[in-house]
Tab-separated table of C-alpha atoms in Angstrom:
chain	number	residue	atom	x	y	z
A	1448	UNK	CA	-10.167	-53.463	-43.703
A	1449	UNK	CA	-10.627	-52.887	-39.956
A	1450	UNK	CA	-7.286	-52.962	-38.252
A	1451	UNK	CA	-8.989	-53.083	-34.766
A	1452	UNK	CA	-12.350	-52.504	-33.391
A	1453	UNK	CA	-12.654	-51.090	-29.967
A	1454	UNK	CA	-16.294	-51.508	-28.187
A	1455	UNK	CA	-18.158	-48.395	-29.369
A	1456	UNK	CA	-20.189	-48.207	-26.482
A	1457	UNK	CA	-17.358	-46.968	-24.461
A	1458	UNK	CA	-15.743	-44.503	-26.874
A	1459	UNK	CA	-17.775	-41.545	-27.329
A	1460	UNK	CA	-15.830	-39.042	-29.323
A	1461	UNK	CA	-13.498	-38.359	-32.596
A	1462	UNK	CA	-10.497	-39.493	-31.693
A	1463	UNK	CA	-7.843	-36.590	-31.069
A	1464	UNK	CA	-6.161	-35.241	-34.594
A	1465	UNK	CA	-2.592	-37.133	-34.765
A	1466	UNK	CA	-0.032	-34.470	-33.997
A	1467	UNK	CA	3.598	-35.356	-35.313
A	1468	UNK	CA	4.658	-35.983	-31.167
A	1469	UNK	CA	2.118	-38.481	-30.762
A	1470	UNK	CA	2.774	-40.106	-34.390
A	1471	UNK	CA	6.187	-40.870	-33.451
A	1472	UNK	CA	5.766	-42.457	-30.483
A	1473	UNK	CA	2.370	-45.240	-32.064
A	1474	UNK	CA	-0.048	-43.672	-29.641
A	1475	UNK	CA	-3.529	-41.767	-30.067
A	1476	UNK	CA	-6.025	-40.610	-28.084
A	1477	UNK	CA	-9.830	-40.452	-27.303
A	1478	UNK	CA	-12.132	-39.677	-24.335
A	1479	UNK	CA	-14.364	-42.529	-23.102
A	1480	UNK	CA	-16.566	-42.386	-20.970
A	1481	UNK	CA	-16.823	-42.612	-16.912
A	1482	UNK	CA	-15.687	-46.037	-15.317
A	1483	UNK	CA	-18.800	-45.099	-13.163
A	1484	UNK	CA	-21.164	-44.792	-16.041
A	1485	UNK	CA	-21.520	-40.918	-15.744
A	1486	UNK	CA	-22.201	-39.652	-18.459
A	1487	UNK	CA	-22.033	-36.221	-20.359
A	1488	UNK	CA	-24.470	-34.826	-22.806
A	1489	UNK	CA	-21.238	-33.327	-24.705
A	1490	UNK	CA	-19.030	-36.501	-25.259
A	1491	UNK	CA	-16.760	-35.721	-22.628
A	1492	UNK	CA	-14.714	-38.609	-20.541
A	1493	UNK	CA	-11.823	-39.949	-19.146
A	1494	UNK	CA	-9.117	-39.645	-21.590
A	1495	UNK	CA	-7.831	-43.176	-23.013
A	1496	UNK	CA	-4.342	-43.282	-24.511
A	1497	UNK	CA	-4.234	-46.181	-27.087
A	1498	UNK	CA	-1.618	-47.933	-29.595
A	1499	UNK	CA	-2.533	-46.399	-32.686
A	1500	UNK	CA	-1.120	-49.997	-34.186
A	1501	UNK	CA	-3.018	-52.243	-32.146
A	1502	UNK	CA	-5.979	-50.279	-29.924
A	1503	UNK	CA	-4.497	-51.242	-27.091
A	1504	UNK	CA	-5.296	-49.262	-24.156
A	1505	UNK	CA	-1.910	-47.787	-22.651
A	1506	UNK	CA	-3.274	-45.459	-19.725
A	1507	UNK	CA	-6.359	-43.967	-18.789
A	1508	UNK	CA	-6.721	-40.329	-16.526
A	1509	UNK	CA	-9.964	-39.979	-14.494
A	1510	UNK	CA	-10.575	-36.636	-12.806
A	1511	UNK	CA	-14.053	-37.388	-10.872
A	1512	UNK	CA	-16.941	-35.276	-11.957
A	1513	UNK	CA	-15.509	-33.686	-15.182
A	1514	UNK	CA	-14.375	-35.198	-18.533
A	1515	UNK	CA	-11.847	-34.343	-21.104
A	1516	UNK	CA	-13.291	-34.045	-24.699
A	1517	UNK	CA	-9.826	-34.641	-26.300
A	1518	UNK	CA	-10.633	-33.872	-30.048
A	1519	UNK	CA	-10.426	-30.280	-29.414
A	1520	UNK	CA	-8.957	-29.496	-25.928
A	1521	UNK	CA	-5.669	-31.165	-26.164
A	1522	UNK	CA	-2.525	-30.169	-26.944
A	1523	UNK	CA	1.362	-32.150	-27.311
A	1524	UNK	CA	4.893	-30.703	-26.717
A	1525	UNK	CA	6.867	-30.725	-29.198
A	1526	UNK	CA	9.050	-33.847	-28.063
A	1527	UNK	CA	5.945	-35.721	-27.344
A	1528	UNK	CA	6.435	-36.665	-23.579
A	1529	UNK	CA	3.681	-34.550	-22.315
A	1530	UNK	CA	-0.155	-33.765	-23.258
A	1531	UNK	CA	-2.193	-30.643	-21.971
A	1532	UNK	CA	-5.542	-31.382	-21.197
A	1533	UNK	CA	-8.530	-29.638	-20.303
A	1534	UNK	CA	-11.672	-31.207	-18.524
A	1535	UNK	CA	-15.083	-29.790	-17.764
A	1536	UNK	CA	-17.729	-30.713	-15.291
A	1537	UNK	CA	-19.173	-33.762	-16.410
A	1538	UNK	CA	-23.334	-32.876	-15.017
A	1539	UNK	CA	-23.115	-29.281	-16.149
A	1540	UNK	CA	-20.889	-27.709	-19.097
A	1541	UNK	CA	-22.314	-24.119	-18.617
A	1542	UNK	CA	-20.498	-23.900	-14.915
A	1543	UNK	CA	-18.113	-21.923	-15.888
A	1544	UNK	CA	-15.389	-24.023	-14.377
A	1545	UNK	CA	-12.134	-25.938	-16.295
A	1546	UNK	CA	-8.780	-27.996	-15.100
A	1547	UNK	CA	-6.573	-27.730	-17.286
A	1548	UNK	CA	-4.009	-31.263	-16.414
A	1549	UNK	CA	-0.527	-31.608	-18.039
A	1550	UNK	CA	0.354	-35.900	-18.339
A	1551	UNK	CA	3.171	-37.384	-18.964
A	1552	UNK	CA	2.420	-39.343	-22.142
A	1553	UNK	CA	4.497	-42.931	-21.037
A	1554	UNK	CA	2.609	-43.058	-18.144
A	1555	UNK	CA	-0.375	-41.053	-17.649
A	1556	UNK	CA	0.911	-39.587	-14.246
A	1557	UNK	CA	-0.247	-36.189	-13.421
A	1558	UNK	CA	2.133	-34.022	-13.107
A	1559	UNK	CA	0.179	-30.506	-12.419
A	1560	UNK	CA	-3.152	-28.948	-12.484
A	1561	UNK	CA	-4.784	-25.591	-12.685
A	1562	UNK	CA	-8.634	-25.025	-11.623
A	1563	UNK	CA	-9.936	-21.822	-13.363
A	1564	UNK	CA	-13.366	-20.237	-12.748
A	1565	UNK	CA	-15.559	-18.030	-14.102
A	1566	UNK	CA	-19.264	-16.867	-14.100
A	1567	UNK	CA	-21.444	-19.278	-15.055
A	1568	UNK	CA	-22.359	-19.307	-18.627
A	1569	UNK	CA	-25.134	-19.084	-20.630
A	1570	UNK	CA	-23.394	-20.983	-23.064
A	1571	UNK	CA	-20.791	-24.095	-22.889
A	1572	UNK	CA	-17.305	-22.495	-22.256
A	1573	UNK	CA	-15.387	-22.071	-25.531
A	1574	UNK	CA	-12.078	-23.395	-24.691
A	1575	UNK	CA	-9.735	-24.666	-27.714
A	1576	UNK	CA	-6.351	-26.794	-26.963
A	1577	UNK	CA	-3.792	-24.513	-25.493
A	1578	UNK	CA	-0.730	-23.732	-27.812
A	1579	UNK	CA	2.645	-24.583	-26.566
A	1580	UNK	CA	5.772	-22.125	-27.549
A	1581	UNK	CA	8.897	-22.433	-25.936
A	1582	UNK	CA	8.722	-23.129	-22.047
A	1583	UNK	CA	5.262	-21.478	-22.467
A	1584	UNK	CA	1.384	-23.190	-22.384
A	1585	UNK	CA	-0.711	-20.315	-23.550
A	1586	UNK	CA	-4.685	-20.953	-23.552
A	1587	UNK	CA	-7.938	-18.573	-23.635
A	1588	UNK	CA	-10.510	-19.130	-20.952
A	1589	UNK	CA	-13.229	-17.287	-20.857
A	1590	UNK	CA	-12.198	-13.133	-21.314
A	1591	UNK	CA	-8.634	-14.295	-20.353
A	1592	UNK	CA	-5.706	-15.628	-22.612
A	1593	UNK	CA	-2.924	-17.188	-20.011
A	1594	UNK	CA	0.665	-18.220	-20.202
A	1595	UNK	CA	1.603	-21.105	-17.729
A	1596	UNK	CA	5.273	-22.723	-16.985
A	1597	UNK	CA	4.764	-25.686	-18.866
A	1598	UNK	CA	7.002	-27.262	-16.155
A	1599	UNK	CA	5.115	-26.521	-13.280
A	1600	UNK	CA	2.016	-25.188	-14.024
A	1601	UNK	CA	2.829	-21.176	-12.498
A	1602	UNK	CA	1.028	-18.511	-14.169
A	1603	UNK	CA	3.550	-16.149	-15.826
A	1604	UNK	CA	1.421	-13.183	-17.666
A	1605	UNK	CA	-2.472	-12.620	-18.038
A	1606	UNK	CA	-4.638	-10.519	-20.151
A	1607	UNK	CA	-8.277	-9.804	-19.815
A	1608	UNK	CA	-9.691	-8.930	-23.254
A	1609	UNK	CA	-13.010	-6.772	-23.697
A	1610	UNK	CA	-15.155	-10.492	-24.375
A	1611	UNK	CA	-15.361	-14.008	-24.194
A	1612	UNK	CA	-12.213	-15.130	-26.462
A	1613	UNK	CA	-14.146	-17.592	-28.083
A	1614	UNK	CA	-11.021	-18.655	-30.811
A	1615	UNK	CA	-8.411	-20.922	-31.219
A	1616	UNK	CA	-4.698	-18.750	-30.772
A	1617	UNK	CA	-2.129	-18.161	-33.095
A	1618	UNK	CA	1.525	-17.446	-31.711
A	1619	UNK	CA	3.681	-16.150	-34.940
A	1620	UNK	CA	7.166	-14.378	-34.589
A	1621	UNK	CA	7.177	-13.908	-30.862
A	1622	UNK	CA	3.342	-12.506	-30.906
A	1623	UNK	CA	-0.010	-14.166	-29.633
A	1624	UNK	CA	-2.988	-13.727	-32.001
A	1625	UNK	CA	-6.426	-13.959	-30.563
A	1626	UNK	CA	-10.212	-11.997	-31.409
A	1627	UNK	CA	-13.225	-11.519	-29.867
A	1628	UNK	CA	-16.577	-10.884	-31.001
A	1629	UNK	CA	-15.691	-7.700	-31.467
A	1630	UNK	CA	-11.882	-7.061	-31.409
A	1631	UNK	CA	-8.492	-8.461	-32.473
A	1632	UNK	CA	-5.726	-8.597	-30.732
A	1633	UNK	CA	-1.931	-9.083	-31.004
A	1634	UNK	CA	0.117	-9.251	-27.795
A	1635	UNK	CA	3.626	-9.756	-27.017
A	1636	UNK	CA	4.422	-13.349	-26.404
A	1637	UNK	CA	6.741	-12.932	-23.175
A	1638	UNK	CA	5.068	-10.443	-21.489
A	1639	UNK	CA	1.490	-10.604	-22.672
A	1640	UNK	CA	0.885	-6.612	-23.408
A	1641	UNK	CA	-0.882	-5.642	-26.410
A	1642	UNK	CA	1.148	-4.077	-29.514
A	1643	UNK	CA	-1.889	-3.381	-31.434
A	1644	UNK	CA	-5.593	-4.458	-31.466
A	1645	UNK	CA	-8.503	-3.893	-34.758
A	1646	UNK	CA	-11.990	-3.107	-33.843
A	1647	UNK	CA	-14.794	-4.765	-35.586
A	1648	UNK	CA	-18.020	-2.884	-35.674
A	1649	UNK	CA	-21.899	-3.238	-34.522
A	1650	UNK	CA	-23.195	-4.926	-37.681
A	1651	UNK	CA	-19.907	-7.227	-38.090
A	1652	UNK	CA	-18.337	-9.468	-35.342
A	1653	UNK	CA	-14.584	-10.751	-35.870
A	1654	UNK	CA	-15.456	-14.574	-35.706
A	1655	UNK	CA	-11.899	-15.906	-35.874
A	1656	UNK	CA	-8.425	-15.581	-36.666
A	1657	UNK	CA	-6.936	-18.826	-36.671
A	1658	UNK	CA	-4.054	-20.489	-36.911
A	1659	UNK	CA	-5.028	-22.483	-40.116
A	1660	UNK	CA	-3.036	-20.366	-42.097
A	1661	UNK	CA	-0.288	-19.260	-39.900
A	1662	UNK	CA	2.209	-19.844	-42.197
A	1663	UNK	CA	1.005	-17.343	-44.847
A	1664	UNK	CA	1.022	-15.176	-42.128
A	1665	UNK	CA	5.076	-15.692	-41.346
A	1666	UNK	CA	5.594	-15.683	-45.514
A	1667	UNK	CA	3.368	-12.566	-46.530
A	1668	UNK	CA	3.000	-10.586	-42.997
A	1669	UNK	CA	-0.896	-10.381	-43.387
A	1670	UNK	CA	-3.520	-11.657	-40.771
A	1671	UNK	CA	-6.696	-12.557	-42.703
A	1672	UNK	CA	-9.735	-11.788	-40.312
A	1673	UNK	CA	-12.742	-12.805	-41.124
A	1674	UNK	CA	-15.884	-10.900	-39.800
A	1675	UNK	CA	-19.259	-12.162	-39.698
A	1676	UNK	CA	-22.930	-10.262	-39.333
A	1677	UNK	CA	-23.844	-10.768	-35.375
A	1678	UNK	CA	-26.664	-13.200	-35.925
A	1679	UNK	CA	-29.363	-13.641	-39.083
A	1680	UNK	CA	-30.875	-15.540	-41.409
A	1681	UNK	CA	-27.726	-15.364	-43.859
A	1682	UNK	CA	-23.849	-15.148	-43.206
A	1683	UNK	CA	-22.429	-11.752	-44.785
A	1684	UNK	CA	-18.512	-12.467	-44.507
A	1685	UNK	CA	-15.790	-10.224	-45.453
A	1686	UNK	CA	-12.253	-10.900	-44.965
A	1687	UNK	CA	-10.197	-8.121	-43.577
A	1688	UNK	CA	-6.061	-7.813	-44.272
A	1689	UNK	CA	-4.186	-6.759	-41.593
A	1690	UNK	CA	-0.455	-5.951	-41.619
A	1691	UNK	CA	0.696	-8.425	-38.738
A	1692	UNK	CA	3.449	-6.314	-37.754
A	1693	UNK	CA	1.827	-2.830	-37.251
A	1694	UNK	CA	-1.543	-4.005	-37.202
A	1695	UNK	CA	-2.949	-1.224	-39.904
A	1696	UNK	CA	-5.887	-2.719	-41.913
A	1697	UNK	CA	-4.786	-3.190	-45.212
A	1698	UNK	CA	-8.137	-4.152	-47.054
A	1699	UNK	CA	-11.491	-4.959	-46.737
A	1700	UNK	CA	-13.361	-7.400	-49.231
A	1701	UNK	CA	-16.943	-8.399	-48.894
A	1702	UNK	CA	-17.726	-11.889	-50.008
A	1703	UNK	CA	-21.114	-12.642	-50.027
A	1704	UNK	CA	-21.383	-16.075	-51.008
A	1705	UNK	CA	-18.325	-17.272	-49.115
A	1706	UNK	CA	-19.399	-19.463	-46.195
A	1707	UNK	CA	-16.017	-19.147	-43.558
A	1708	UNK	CA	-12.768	-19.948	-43.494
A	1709	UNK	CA	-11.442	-23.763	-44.033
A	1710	UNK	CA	-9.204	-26.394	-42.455
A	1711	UNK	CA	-5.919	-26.790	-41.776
A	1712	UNK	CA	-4.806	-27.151	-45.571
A	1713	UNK	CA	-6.607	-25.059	-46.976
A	1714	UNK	CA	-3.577	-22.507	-47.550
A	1715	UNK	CA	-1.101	-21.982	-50.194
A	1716	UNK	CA	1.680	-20.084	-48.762
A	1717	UNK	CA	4.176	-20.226	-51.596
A	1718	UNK	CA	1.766	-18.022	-53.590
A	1719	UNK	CA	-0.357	-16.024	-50.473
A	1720	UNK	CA	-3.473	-17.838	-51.301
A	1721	UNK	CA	-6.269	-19.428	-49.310
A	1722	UNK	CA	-9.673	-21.292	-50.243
A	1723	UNK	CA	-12.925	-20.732	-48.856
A	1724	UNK	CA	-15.750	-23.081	-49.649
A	1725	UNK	CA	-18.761	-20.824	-50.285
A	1726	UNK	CA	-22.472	-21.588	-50.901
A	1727	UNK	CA	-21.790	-22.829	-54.644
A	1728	UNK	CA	-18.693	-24.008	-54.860
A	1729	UNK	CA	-14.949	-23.106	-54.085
A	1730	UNK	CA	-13.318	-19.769	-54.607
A	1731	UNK	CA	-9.462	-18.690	-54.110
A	1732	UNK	CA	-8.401	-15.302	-52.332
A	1733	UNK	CA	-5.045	-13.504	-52.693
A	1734	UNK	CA	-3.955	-12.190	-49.164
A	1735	UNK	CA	-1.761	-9.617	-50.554
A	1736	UNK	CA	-3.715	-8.138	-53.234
A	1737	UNK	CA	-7.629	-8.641	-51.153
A	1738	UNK	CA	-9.211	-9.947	-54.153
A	1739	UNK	CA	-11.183	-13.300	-55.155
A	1740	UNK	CA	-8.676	-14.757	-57.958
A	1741	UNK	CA	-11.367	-17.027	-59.270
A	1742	UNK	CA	-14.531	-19.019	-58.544
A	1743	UNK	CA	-15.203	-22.598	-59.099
A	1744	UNK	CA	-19.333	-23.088	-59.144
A	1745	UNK	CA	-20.401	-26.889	-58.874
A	1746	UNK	CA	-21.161	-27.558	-62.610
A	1747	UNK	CA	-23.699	-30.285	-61.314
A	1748	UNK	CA	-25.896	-26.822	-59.851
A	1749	UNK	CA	-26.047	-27.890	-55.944
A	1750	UNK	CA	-26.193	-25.063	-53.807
A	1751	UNK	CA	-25.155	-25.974	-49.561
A	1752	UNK	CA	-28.201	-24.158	-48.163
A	1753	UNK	CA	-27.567	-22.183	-44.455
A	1754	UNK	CA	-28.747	-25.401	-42.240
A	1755	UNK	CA	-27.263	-28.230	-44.458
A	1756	UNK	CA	-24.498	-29.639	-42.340
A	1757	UNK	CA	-23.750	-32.041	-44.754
A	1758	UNK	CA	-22.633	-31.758	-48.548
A	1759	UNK	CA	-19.111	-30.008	-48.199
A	1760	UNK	CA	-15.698	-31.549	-46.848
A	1761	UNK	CA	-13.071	-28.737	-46.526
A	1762	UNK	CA	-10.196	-27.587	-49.288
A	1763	UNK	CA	-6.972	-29.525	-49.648
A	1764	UNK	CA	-4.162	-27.988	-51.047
A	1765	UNK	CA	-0.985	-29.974	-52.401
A	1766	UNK	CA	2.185	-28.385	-54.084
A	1767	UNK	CA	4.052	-30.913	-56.488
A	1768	UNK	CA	2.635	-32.710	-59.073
A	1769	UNK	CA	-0.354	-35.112	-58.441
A	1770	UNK	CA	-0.010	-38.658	-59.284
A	1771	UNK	CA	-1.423	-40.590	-62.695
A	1772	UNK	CA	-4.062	-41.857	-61.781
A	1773	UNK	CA	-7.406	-42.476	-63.878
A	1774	UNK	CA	-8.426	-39.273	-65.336
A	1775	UNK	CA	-5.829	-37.313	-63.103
A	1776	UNK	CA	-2.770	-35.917	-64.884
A	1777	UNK	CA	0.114	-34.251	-62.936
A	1778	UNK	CA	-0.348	-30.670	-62.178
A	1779	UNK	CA	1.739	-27.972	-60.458
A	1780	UNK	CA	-0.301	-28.222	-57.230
A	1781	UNK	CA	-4.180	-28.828	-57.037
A	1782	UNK	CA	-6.803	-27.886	-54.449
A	1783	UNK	CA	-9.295	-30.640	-53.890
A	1784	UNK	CA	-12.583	-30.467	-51.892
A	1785	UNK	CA	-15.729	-32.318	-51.916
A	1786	UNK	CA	-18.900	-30.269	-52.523
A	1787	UNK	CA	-22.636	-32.165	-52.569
A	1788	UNK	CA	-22.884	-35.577	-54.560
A	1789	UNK	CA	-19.071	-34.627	-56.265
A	1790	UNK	CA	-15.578	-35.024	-54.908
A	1791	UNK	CA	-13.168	-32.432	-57.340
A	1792	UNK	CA	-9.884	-31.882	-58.249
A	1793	UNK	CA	-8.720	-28.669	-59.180
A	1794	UNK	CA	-5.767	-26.705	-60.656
A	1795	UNK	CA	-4.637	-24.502	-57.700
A	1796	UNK	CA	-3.478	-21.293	-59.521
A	1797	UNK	CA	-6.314	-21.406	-62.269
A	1798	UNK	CA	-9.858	-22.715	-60.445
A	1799	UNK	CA	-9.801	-25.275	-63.518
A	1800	UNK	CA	-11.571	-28.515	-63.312
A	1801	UNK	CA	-8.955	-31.578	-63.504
A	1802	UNK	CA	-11.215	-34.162	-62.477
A	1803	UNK	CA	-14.519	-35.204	-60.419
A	1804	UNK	CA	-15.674	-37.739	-58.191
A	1805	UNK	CA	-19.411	-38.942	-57.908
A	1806	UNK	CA	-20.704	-39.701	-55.002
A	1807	UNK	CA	-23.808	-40.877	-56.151
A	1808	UNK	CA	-26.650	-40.502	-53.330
A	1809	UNK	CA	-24.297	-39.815	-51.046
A	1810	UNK	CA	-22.732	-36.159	-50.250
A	1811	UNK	CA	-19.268	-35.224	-49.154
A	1812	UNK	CA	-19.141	-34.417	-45.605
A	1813	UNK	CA	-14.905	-34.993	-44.091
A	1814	UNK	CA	-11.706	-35.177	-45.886
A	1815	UNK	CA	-8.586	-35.868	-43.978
A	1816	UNK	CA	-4.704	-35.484	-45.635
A	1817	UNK	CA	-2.996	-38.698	-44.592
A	1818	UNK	CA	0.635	-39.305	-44.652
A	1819	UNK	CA	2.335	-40.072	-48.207
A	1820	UNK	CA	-0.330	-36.888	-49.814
A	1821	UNK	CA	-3.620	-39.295	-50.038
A	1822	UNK	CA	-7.060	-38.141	-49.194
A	1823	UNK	CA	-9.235	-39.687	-46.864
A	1824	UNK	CA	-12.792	-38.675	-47.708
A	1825	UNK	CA	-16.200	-39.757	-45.952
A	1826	UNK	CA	-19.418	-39.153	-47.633
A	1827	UNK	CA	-23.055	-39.710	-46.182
A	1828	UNK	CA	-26.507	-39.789	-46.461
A	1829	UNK	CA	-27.881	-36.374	-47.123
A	1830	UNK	CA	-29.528	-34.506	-43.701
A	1831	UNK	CA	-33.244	-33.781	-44.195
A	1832	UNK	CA	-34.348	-30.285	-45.208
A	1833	UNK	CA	-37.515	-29.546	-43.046
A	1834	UNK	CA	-38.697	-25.825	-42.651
A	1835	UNK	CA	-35.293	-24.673	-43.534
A	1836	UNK	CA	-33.602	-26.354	-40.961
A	1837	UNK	CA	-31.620	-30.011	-41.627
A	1838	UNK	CA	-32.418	-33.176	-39.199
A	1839	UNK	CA	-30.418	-36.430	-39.354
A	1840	UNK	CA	-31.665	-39.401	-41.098
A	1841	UNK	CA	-33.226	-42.330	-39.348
A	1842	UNK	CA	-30.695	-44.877	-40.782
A	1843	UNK	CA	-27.771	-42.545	-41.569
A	1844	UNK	CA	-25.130	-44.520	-43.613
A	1845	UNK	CA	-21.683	-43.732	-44.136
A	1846	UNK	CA	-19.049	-44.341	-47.265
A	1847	UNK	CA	-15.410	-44.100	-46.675
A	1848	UNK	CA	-12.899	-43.414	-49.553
A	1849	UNK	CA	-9.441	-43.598	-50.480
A	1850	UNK	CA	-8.193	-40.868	-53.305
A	1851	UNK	CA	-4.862	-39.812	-54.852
C-alpha cells in the first residue's frame, strides 16, 4: 500500500537512487518543477528534499532559469551533510552551460557554486553525478574531468581529454577512470596526469567504463571496457581486459549477442564475474580468464529486438543462500534478472535455472535490490513494434512486485 502520495503534477522525475548518507538521515530527493511554471522538455527542476517516511517536503533550491535533474546528476558525501548538484538551463539543454551547487542537506543553504561553459552542443551535455574521494569532488564536463575543494568549491587539477567524456568516473586505488569515444584513460587522483591511456579504433568506440563493477576491479586488478561499433543497425560489443595498474590490454573477446554492460549488481567479485543481459537471455563473463562461462537462453524463445525498450530488467547478483520460498531452494548465490514475459532465478556459478516468474502479458522492464536482499521488480505493457522501431502504448499499465 501507498505510504504517501505526493501531487504528480509537480514531480517530474525518478526520484534520486537512495545513497547510504541520505538513508541514514530519512530523506530523498527529486526535482520538481519551476515555482514559476517553467518548464523543461528533459524533466529538469528545482530540487525538492523530502522525508522518505512521510513525503514531507524539507527544503527546496531554485536556481532561476536552469533545473537540476537529480536522478543522475547528484552526488552525497560520505557523512551525508552535503549534496553536489548540477543544473542546466531550463529553455535550452544543448547550451553548453552547467552549475554545479554543493547544499547543505539540513538546510538547503548554498554553500558554493561553479558556472562552467562550453561550446554549444549538438547534443544535451552528458554530465553524470560527480564522485566524491577524500576532500576531492571530481566530475567530467564536456572534454574536461575536474577536481574541486569540496569545501569551497576551488579548482585543484584539470585535464582535457581528446573528446566529449561522455561516462560516469571510476576513482579506484588513488586513480580516476574515465573513456571517451575513442580512448581510456587512467589518471592520477591528486594531481590529475595520466599514467596510462588504451586507444579504441575507427570501427569500435569505448562506450563506457563504469564504476558498476569497481570492486572487481580493486579484487582482480582488471578494467573491463566495453567497446561498441560507432553507429548501425546492430550493436557488435566486445569487452576488452585491461590490467588496471599498467594499463596493458590483457584480452579481447567479441560478444555478439551481448547487448552492454548492467547495473550496479550485476558483479560477482568474490569469483571475478559479471553478467551481461544479451539479446536472448543472460550470459556470465570471467574477467580474469576473457571468456563467456555460460549462457542462459530464455527457454520461453523471446528474443529483445534492437528498439524494444521494454522486456529486460538488469542482473542481480546475491552471495549467501536464497531464502525457501515456493519453488526456490537455497543456493550458494544466484543471479536473477527479468527477461520478456519471465522473471528468473538462477544459480550464479552454473547459468542453471532455479526458478521462473510469469509475467503474463506483461514484460519485465526495472528491478531494484532493496534493503534486507528482496527484489523490487516492475513489469509493463509491452512497447509497440512498428517498422522496427518501438512506440509507447496508448494506455500503458504498470505491475509492481515483491520477490525473495
Amino acid at each position: 500500500k501507498a505510504l504517501w502520495k505526493r501531487d504528480p503534477k509537480e514531480l517530474r522525475s525518478e526520484v534520486a537512487p537512495m545513497s547510504p548518507a541520505s538513508a541514514a538521515q530519512d530523506v530523498t530527493y527529486c526535482s520538481v518543477d519551476p515555482p514559476y511554471g517553467n518548464k523543461d522538455i528533459n524533466g529538469s527542476g528545482d530540487l525538492l528534499s523530502m522525508n522518505r517516511e512521510t513525503g514531507q517536503t524539507l527544503w527546496r533550491h531554485h536556481v532561476a532559469g536552469m533545473g537540476s535533474y537529480v536522478y543522475y546528476f547528484a552526488a552525497w558525501d560520505k557523512t551525508g551533510k552535503r549534496i553536489y548538484a548540477w543544473f542546466t538551463p531550463l529553455k535550452d539543454s544543448h547550451a553548453g552551460k552547467a552549475m554545479l551547487v554543493a547544499l547543505d542537506t539540513a538546510t538547503g543553504q548554498k554553500l558554493w557554486s561553479r558556472r562552467f561553459v562550453c561550446p554549444p552542443q549538438q547534443l544535451s551535455l552528458f554530465l553524470w553525478a560527480p564522485t566524491i574521494s577524500g576532500n576531492q569532488v571530481i566530475f567530467n564536463f564536456d572534454k574536461t574531468v575536474n577536481a574541486l575543494d569540496k569545501d569551497t568549491g576551488k579548482t585543484l587539477w584539470q585535464f582535457k581529454a581528446d573528446g566529449q567524456v561522455d561516462h560516469n568516473i571510476t576513482i579506484a586505488d588513488s586513480r580516476v577512470f574515465f573513456g571517451t569515444q575513442a580512448r581510456y584513460y587512467a589518471l592520477d587522483e591528486k594531481t590529475g596526469l595520466p599514467c596510462w591511456t588504451v586507444s579504441g579504433n575507427k570501427k569500435r568506440a569505448i562506450q563506457i567504463g563504469n564504476n558498476y563493477w569497481s570492486e572487481v576491479y580493486r579484487q582482480h586488478d582488471v578494467m573491463v571496457l566495453e567497446m561498441k561499433k560507432r553507429y548501425g543497425s546492430v550493436d557488435k560489443m566486445e569487452l576488452v581486459g585491461v590490467n588496471a595498474k599498467t594499463g596493458n590490454v590483457l584480452y579481447r573477446c567479441p560478444l555478439p549477442e551481448a547487448i552492454g554492460v548492467c547495473g550496479d549488481n550485476s558483479a560477482n567479485p568474490a569469483d571475478g564475474m559479471i553478467y551481461l543481459v544479451t539479446t536472448t537471455g543472460l550470459e556470465a563473463f570471467d574477467v580474469n580468464q576473457g571468456k563467456v562461462l555460460w549462457n542462459f537462453k530464455d527457454p520461453a524463445g523471446y528474443r529483445r529486438g534492437e528498439w524494444s525498450y521494454c522486456g529486460i530488467s538488469d542482473p542481480i547478483y546475491r552471495s549467501g543462500a536464497l531464502p525457501e520460498s515456493g519453488e526456490i531452494s537455497g543456493t550458494p548465490a544466484a543471479v536473477s534478472f527479468g527477461f520478456g514475459h519471465n522473471y528468473y532465478y538462477l544459480d550464479a556459478l552454473t547459468g542453471r535455472q532455479i526458478a521462473g516468474l510469469s509475467l503474463g502479458r506483461m514484460v519485465a522492464n526495472h528491478s531494484h535490490l532493496l534493503e534486507g536482499g528482496r527484489i523490487a521488480l516492475f513489469a509493463s505493457t509491452p512497447d509497440v513494434e512498428t517498422s522496427g522501431r518501438s512506440m509507447s502504448p496508448k494506455n500503458p499499465e504498470t505491475d509492481i512486485y515483491l520477490l525473495p
